[in-house]
Amino acid sequence: MSAQTPINPDSVNVILATDCGSTTTKAIMIERVDGVYRQTHRGEAPTTVEEPFANVTVGVINALTEIQEVSGRRLIDDDGVIIRPASGDEGCDIYISTSSAGGGLQMMVAGVVREMTAASAKRAALGAGAIVMDTIAANDRRRPHEQIQRIRELRPDMVLISGGTDGGDTKKVTEIAELIAPAKPRPRFGKSYELPIIFAGNTDARPEIDRVFGSGGFDLKITDNLRPSLEREHLGPARDMIHDVFLEHVMAHAPGYDTLMSITDAPIMPTPGAVGDILQTIARGRGINAVGVDIGGATTDVFSVFDGTFNRTVSANLGMSYSISNVCAEATMPSILRWVHIDMNERELRNRVKNKMIRPTTIPQSLEALIFEQAVAREALRLAYLQHKEFATTLKGVQQQRTVGDTFSQESGGETIVDNMKLDLLVASGGVLSHAPRMHQTAMLLIDAFEPEGITELAKDSIFMMPHLGVLSSVHPRAAMEVFERDCLIYLGTCVAPKGSGKPGRPCFSWSLDSGARGSGELAFGEITVVELGEDETAELEAKPARGFDLGAGPGKTVSRTVRGGTVGLILDARGRELSLPEDPEHCRQAVSGVIDAVDLYPEAVPPGEGSAD
Amino acid sequence: MPRIELRNPLAWILGALFAAFACSTSAPASAPPQPPTELSARDKPWDGGGVIFLEWTASTTPLDQLQGYEVLARELGVTAAELADQTERAADAAAERETESLLEGEGIAPEDADQQARLEVRADPVAVPVEQPEWKSIAIVPAGQTDYEATGLEKDRSYEFAIRAIGADKSLSAPSASSPPVVPEAAWFNLSKLPLLVALVLISAAVLVFVVLARGGMVMKIRTIAGLKAVDEAVGRATEMGRSILYINGIQDMDDLQTVAGVTVLGRVAKTAAEYDAKIEVPTSRSLVMTASRETVHASYFSAGRPDAYNPDLIYYVTDEQFGFVAYVSGMMTREKPAACFYMGSFFAESLILAETGNSVGAIQIAGTANPSQLPFFVAACDYTLIGEEFFAASAYLSGQPDQLGSLKGQDVGKILAGLFILVGVVLATIQAISGSTGLEEAVRFLKDVILGS
């Protein structure tokens, strides 16, 4: 089958998907079983972008071969080619792939005003799955020579320039182009590579931009203005252009990717872009607001979809191994220690941090090490989510409509759109979350770091399958949805947490499941408890918050909703929002110990088996 | 009365009856009321002089037969010092005359004659005739009142007072015994203003304490003011759209505090505009405001490191005439379509004209004024509005300097105190209205007239 020919979804029975990571190429096989698509087998092999192989397809074939051996289905022929279409016990109908090998897609973006067109450009790049190395703007408080120096230091795969509304400023956007052109940023893929420049700014400035970059050494691409007016953000064309350039230039220059592109049935996507796509597909399909997080060794990605608006941030210095020192520096040691309920002084904590830095691939070998690592993870996730909230905002520079009633409540532009009360689904992935010894630990990491309010489902990506499903959703949305629901996500349960604050011991909310048939009770402020509600089980929850507490219907108002169970169950959290722990270390330790006992977070009988593998 | 001769008993009876009738009808009408007694006069303490407080005992005439009391006063012609001076000069003249007569008549030595004349004058002092002015009526008070505060008197002059009762038929009693002379003197302190002094000390202390704390590194949290936070947004919009920023400092001169506050905010806006390399235009309706604005904008461009970008021609005087100025600015807005408009200062009827014009050209508008009557117009037509105190707090908010922040916090203490007094007053007045307690009435009066009234 030739690459990217039209696909008839009804005739698809076997799908192969790979994700070429920096170190590992992960492959999955999806089959139609009893009319429903299920993920059936998986395989892994080292990525082979670097020497001695210098050909990414070797790793892909190795991973698929592992699936072939496990499943008994013949997928690769004697010439090392994927067999298509599927027939009998051999072959597949679709093969797709994502890639983050070699550091993924690295971009530099530029705009006139940092908070306006430059921010829109950054959103477009991040949404397309790129790592934004730097943002150049007219008001970034750097002198032109400093900006030029910075541009020369970076080695981006491409540059996205925006600036000026249509019919607006042309002078400054031209000035920015005139900074970039003479700086001649060196691409990663050798001298013959013409650095792609995507211009998505003021249409009136196109002739000038063409003149500036026309001197050679650049491959200028022009697309629609991503901010045609300050009231409207139009990121689609810019994102599509980034994908096209990614395939045409970046992938074409990476070892073996030309071959890989020729055998896939859909364009290769950057891994984070694919994760974003599947999250958007799910949010759109179920009509919900969702947040996804992927915590790695060096970076933490946060994705969110609120009221149909997608945002992605990459916290470049928040991770669990290479960046662990930075987490400790940003969060401060006392903030990390507040989550530790056992005797652990700051010196011991510092030693553990440094050990993790110099041996980044180690996993916790003792309960103390696990508790420490999960404490750091809580703070890393919290900080990454804070950064995401600051980035995911309404547009700035927009005219406001007022009435006299707004005299004392004038809201400004640029407010965050992330609202924990409206959050319906929180999805976790990444070593420290996916490989926690107990699902309860994963759930509590999410609750403590993200502080979901109201009623929120918690889930984790079982085998980091979201990238595969993201690219699959572009060619076969139904298959992607079905696998996502049935195999990708492991539902941990549902968190019920009222917003508000009170005095410990005072009533917080009362609850009943299925009108009391499956349990009922009342929680005092500060308490937390877990009610058993198994996977694939649902129940009718009726919860009545006390005065001053809100579960989504308003302070003190009863909420009734169908809640989903999971491997953990129904988590009733009456610790209040915003979550605050006592400042006194001893009281803090007692409070955290209480929570750990209530949720049975670290039962002594269960050894900390596999820890995080970043 | 006609003379009647009583020659027979009938005539006697008729005469007795007539006499009795005459007594019963004319005697009460002709009898004047009794004067009040025990009049005392004293200088009002702790005042600026010119006020004497009078008290007397009411007239023995029944209250229903009294219309009121007439307060009489007279300024004594000479003061004691003046009287002593006049007496001394009269004694000197008498002694001189006596010396001359001695020298003429007895042939005595001049020194002895002078000494003898002075001794004689001293033995028989000269009475200096002092002319006392007439009594003047200074007030009439109701019959039930037995005190009065005489005001409008001259400081350091001596006064006497007397009171006359006024009968129901407007007949006057004899004046009461006059009060001893009393002088309305000015005091160093006015203790009636003591609550104000206490409040002043408290607020000043609060300001000083907060300034010291702020200098010591204490974080002074100030509520976010959306209008000031949006300055960057408005200037950024102008930059992205390639249009200018319009800044109006109100239509008053530099002696208006709002204009001064407006010029302060202009400094911040101009600095941001310099950083973004945006064009800022400041038409003014007062020449002094133009000069001050030029200085401010120049300083802002300098501090932003862009002195070369400063263009004084963009800050110019239009006209003092209110509607001439408004007509020019509205026309300019319609033609040039600025992307951001700032109205910071004292505005009157032109507020809505400017704000509506700005809105129609699609500009982000930020206004700030302390004129309450204009605030609704700005709130409705602008994106952001600094309301009253927010406008004056802007300089502290923008600068972030410890002294200004501390001062702002200290003033808040003053406002809290005033709020507390009002709250206590309202509660007391309510309870008093329900209970009718006179003690509470006195407390409410003290709060209303003395503390809040001062």
mmCIF file of N, CA and C in Angstrom, chain A residues 26-69:
data_model
loop_
_atom_site.group_PDB
_atom_site.id
_atom_site.type_symbol
_atom_site.label_atom_id
_atom_site.label_comp_id
_atom_site.label_asym_id
_atom_site.label_seq_id
_atom_site.Cartn_x
_atom_site.Cartn_y
_atom_site.Cartn_z
ATOM 1 N N LYS A 26 8.146 2.518 20.650
ATOM 2 C CA LYS A 26 7.060 1.717 21.239
ATOM 3 C C LYS A 26 6.030 1.437 20.159
ATOM 4 N N ALA A 27 5.660 0.177 20.011
ATOM 5 C CA ALA A 27 4.690 -0.192 18.990
ATOM 6 C C ALA A 27 3.489 -0.857 19.640
ATOM 7 N N ILE A 28 2.316 -0.608 19.089
ATOM 8 C CA ILE A 28 1.102 -1.294 19.573
ATOM 9 C C ILE A 28 0.348 -1.854 18.374
ATOM 10 N N MET A 29 -0.430 -2.889 18.650
ATOM 11 C CA MET A 29 -1.291 -3.428 17.609
ATOM 12 C C MET A 29 -2.742 -3.323 18.087
ATOM 13 N N ILE A 30 -3.575 -2.829 17.188
ATOM 14 C CA ILE A 30 -5.002 -2.679 17.496
ATOM 15 C C ILE A 30 -5.768 -3.590 16.542
ATOM 16 N N GLU A 31 -6.654 -4.396 17.112
ATOM 17 C CA GLU A 31 -7.432 -5.316 16.267
ATOM 18 C C GLU A 31 -8.908 -5.153 16.562
ATOM 19 N N ARG A 32 -9.678 -5.460 15.530
ATOM 20 C CA ARG A 32 -11.131 -5.429 15.750
ATOM 21 C C ARG A 32 -11.533 -6.780 16.321
ATOM 22 N N VAL A 33 -12.036 -6.743 17.554
ATOM 23 C CA VAL A 33 -12.454 -7.974 18.232
ATOM 24 C C VAL A 33 -13.937 -7.834 18.533
ATOM 25 N N ASP A 34 -14.711 -8.747 17.999
ATOM 26 C CA ASP A 34 -16.174 -8.710 18.182
ATOM 27 C C ASP A 34 -16.751 -7.350 17.797
ATOM 28 N N GLY A 35 -16.232 -6.792 16.726
ATOM 29 C CA GLY A 35 -16.774 -5.521 16.214
ATOM 30 C C GLY A 35 -16.264 -4.297 16.933
ATOM 31 N N VAL A 36 -15.400 -4.494 17.919
ATOM 32 C CA VAL A 36 -14.893 -3.352 18.691
ATOM 33 C C VAL A 36 -13.372 -3.334 18.589
ATOM 34 N N TYR A 37 -12.827 -2.159 18.428
ATOM 35 C CA TYR A 37 -11.358 -2.058 18.337
ATOM 36 C C TYR A 37 -10.748 -2.137 19.721
ATOM 37 N N ARG A 38 -9.741 -3.024 19.850
ATOM 38 C CA ARG A 38 -9.034 -3.176 21.125
ATOM 39 C C ARG A 38 -7.538 -3.208 20.869
ATOM 40 N N GLN A 39 -6.808 -2.683 21.811
ATOM 41 C CA GLN A 39 -5.357 -2.807 21.739
ATOM 42 C C GLN A 39 -5.008 -4.197 22.260
ATOM 43 N N THR A 40 -4.320 -4.980 21.424
ATOM 44 C CA THR A 40 -4.113 -6.383 21.778
ATOM 45 C C THR A 40 -2.668 -6.706 22.182
ATOM 46 N N HIS A 41 -1.711 -6.120 21.468
ATOM 47 C CA HIS A 41 -0.310 -6.465 21.768
ATOM 48 C C HIS A 41 0.566 -5.235 21.674
ATOM 49 N N ARG A 42 1.685 -5.314 22.332
ATOM 50 C CA ARG A 42 2.638 -4.203 22.278
ATOM 51 C C ARG A 42 4.057 -4.738 22.213
ATOM 52 N N GLY A 43 4.936 -3.897 21.688
ATOM 53 C CA GLY A 43 6.346 -4.290 21.612
ATOM 54 C C GLY A 43 7.241 -3.062 21.716
ATOM 55 N N GLU A 44 8.453 -3.277 22.130
ATOM 56 C CA GLU A 44 9.394 -2.154 22.286
ATOM 57 C C GLU A 44 10.743 -2.544 21.728
ATOM 58 N N ALA A 45 11.466 -1.534 21.237
ATOM 59 C CA ALA A 45 12.843 -1.767 20.789
ATOM 60 C C ALA A 45 13.595 -0.452 20.889
ATOM 61 N N PRO A 46 14.894 -0.495 21.054
ATOM 62 C CA PRO A 46 15.656 0.761 21.112
ATOM 63 C C PRO A 46 15.505 1.545 19.813
ATOM 64 N N THR A 47 15.430 2.863 19.958
ATOM 65 C CA THR A 47 15.355 3.738 18.789
ATOM 66 C C THR A 47 16.728 3.751 18.102
ATOM 67 N N THR A 48 16.705 3.804 16.784
ATOM 68 C CA THR A 48 17.971 3.646 16.033
ATOM 69 C C THR A 48 18.260 4.861 15.149
ATOM 70 N N VAL A 49 18.015 6.050 15.726
ATOM 71 C CA VAL A 49 18.320 7.267 14.951
ATOM 72 C C VAL A 49 19.825 7.518 14.931
ATOM 73 N N GLU A 50 20.463 7.228 16.056
ATOM 74 C CA GLU A 50 21.903 7.505 16.170
ATOM 75 C C GLU A 50 22.717 6.381 15.523
ATOM 76 N N GLU A 51 24.007 6.674 15.356
ATOM 77 C CA GLU A 51 24.925 5.658 14.871
ATOM 78 C C GLU A 51 24.975 4.489 15.865
ATOM 79 N N PRO A 52 25.211 3.276 15.525
ATOM 80 C CA PRO A 52 25.704 2.838 14.215
ATOM 81 C C PRO A 52 24.604 2.651 13.161
ATOM 82 N N PHE A 53 23.332 2.599 13.604
ATOM 83 C CA PHE A 53 22.294 2.298 12.597
ATOM 84 C C PHE A 53 21.965 3.537 11.756
ATOM 85 N N ALA A 54 21.734 4.675 12.463
ATOM 86 C CA ALA A 54 21.388 5.936 11.807
ATOM 87 C C ALA A 54 20.212 5.757 10.849
ATOM 88 N N ASN A 55 19.254 4.957 11.288
ATOM 89 C CA ASN A 55 18.064 4.731 10.468
ATOM 90 C C ASN A 55 16.913 4.358 11.409
ATOM 91 N N VAL A 56 15.940 5.262 11.507
ATOM 92 C CA VAL A 56 14.877 5.078 12.500
ATOM 93 C C VAL A 56 14.032 3.846 12.195
ATOM 94 N N THR A 57 13.959 3.447 10.933
ATOM 95 C CA THR A 57 13.093 2.312 10.564
ATOM 96 C C THR A 57 13.598 0.990 11.130
ATOM 97 N N VAL A 58 14.879 0.910 11.420
ATOM 98 C CA VAL A 58 15.404 -0.332 12.018
ATOM 99 C C VAL A 58 14.730 -0.581 13.357
ATOM 100 N N GLY A 59 14.665 0.443 14.164
ATOM 101 C CA GLY A 59 14.002 0.333 15.473
ATOM 102 C C GLY A 59 12.526 0.026 15.319
ATOM 103 N N VAL A 60 11.903 0.648 14.318
ATOM 104 C CA VAL A 60 10.466 0.421 14.086
ATOM 105 C C VAL A 60 10.231 -1.050 13.736
ATOM 106 N N ILE A 61 11.039 -1.547 12.820
ATOM 107 C CA ILE A 61 10.870 -2.949 12.410
ATOM 108 C C ILE A 61 11.131 -3.879 13.589
ATOM 109 N N ASN A 62 12.114 -3.554 14.411
ATOM 110 C CA ASN A 62 12.417 -4.385 15.581
ATOM 111 C C ASN A 62 11.228 -4.418 16.537
ATOM 112 N N ALA A 63 10.622 -3.257 16.756
ATOM 113 C CA ALA A 63 9.473 -3.202 17.672
ATOM 114 C C ALA A 63 8.298 -3.988 17.102
ATOM 115 N N LEU A 64 8.077 -3.829 15.811
ATOM 116 C CA LEU A 64 6.964 -4.559 15.185
ATOM 117 C C LEU A 64 7.238 -6.062 15.177
ATOM 118 N N THR A 65 8.495 -6.405 15.036
ATOM 119 C CA THR A 65 8.865 -7.828 15.067
ATOM 120 C C THR A 65 8.531 -8.427 16.425
ATOM 121 N N GLU A 66 8.729 -7.651 17.461
ATOM 122 C CA GLU A 66 8.415 -8.153 18.806
ATOM 123 C C GLU A 66 6.912 -8.431 18.921
ATOM 124 N N ILE A 67 6.114 -7.514 18.357
ATOM 125 C CA ILE A 67 4.660 -7.746 18.364
ATOM 126 C C ILE A 67 4.332 -9.014 17.572
ATOM 127 N N GLN A 68 5.019 -9.114 16.434
ATOM 128 C CA GLN A 68 4.798 -10.297 15.571
ATOM 129 C C GLN A 68 5.050 -11.586 16.350
ATOM 130 N N GLU A 69 6.114 -11.554 17.156
ATOM 131 C CA GLU A 69 6.472 -12.766 17.910
ATOM 132 C C GLU A 69 5.462 -13.020 19.026
#
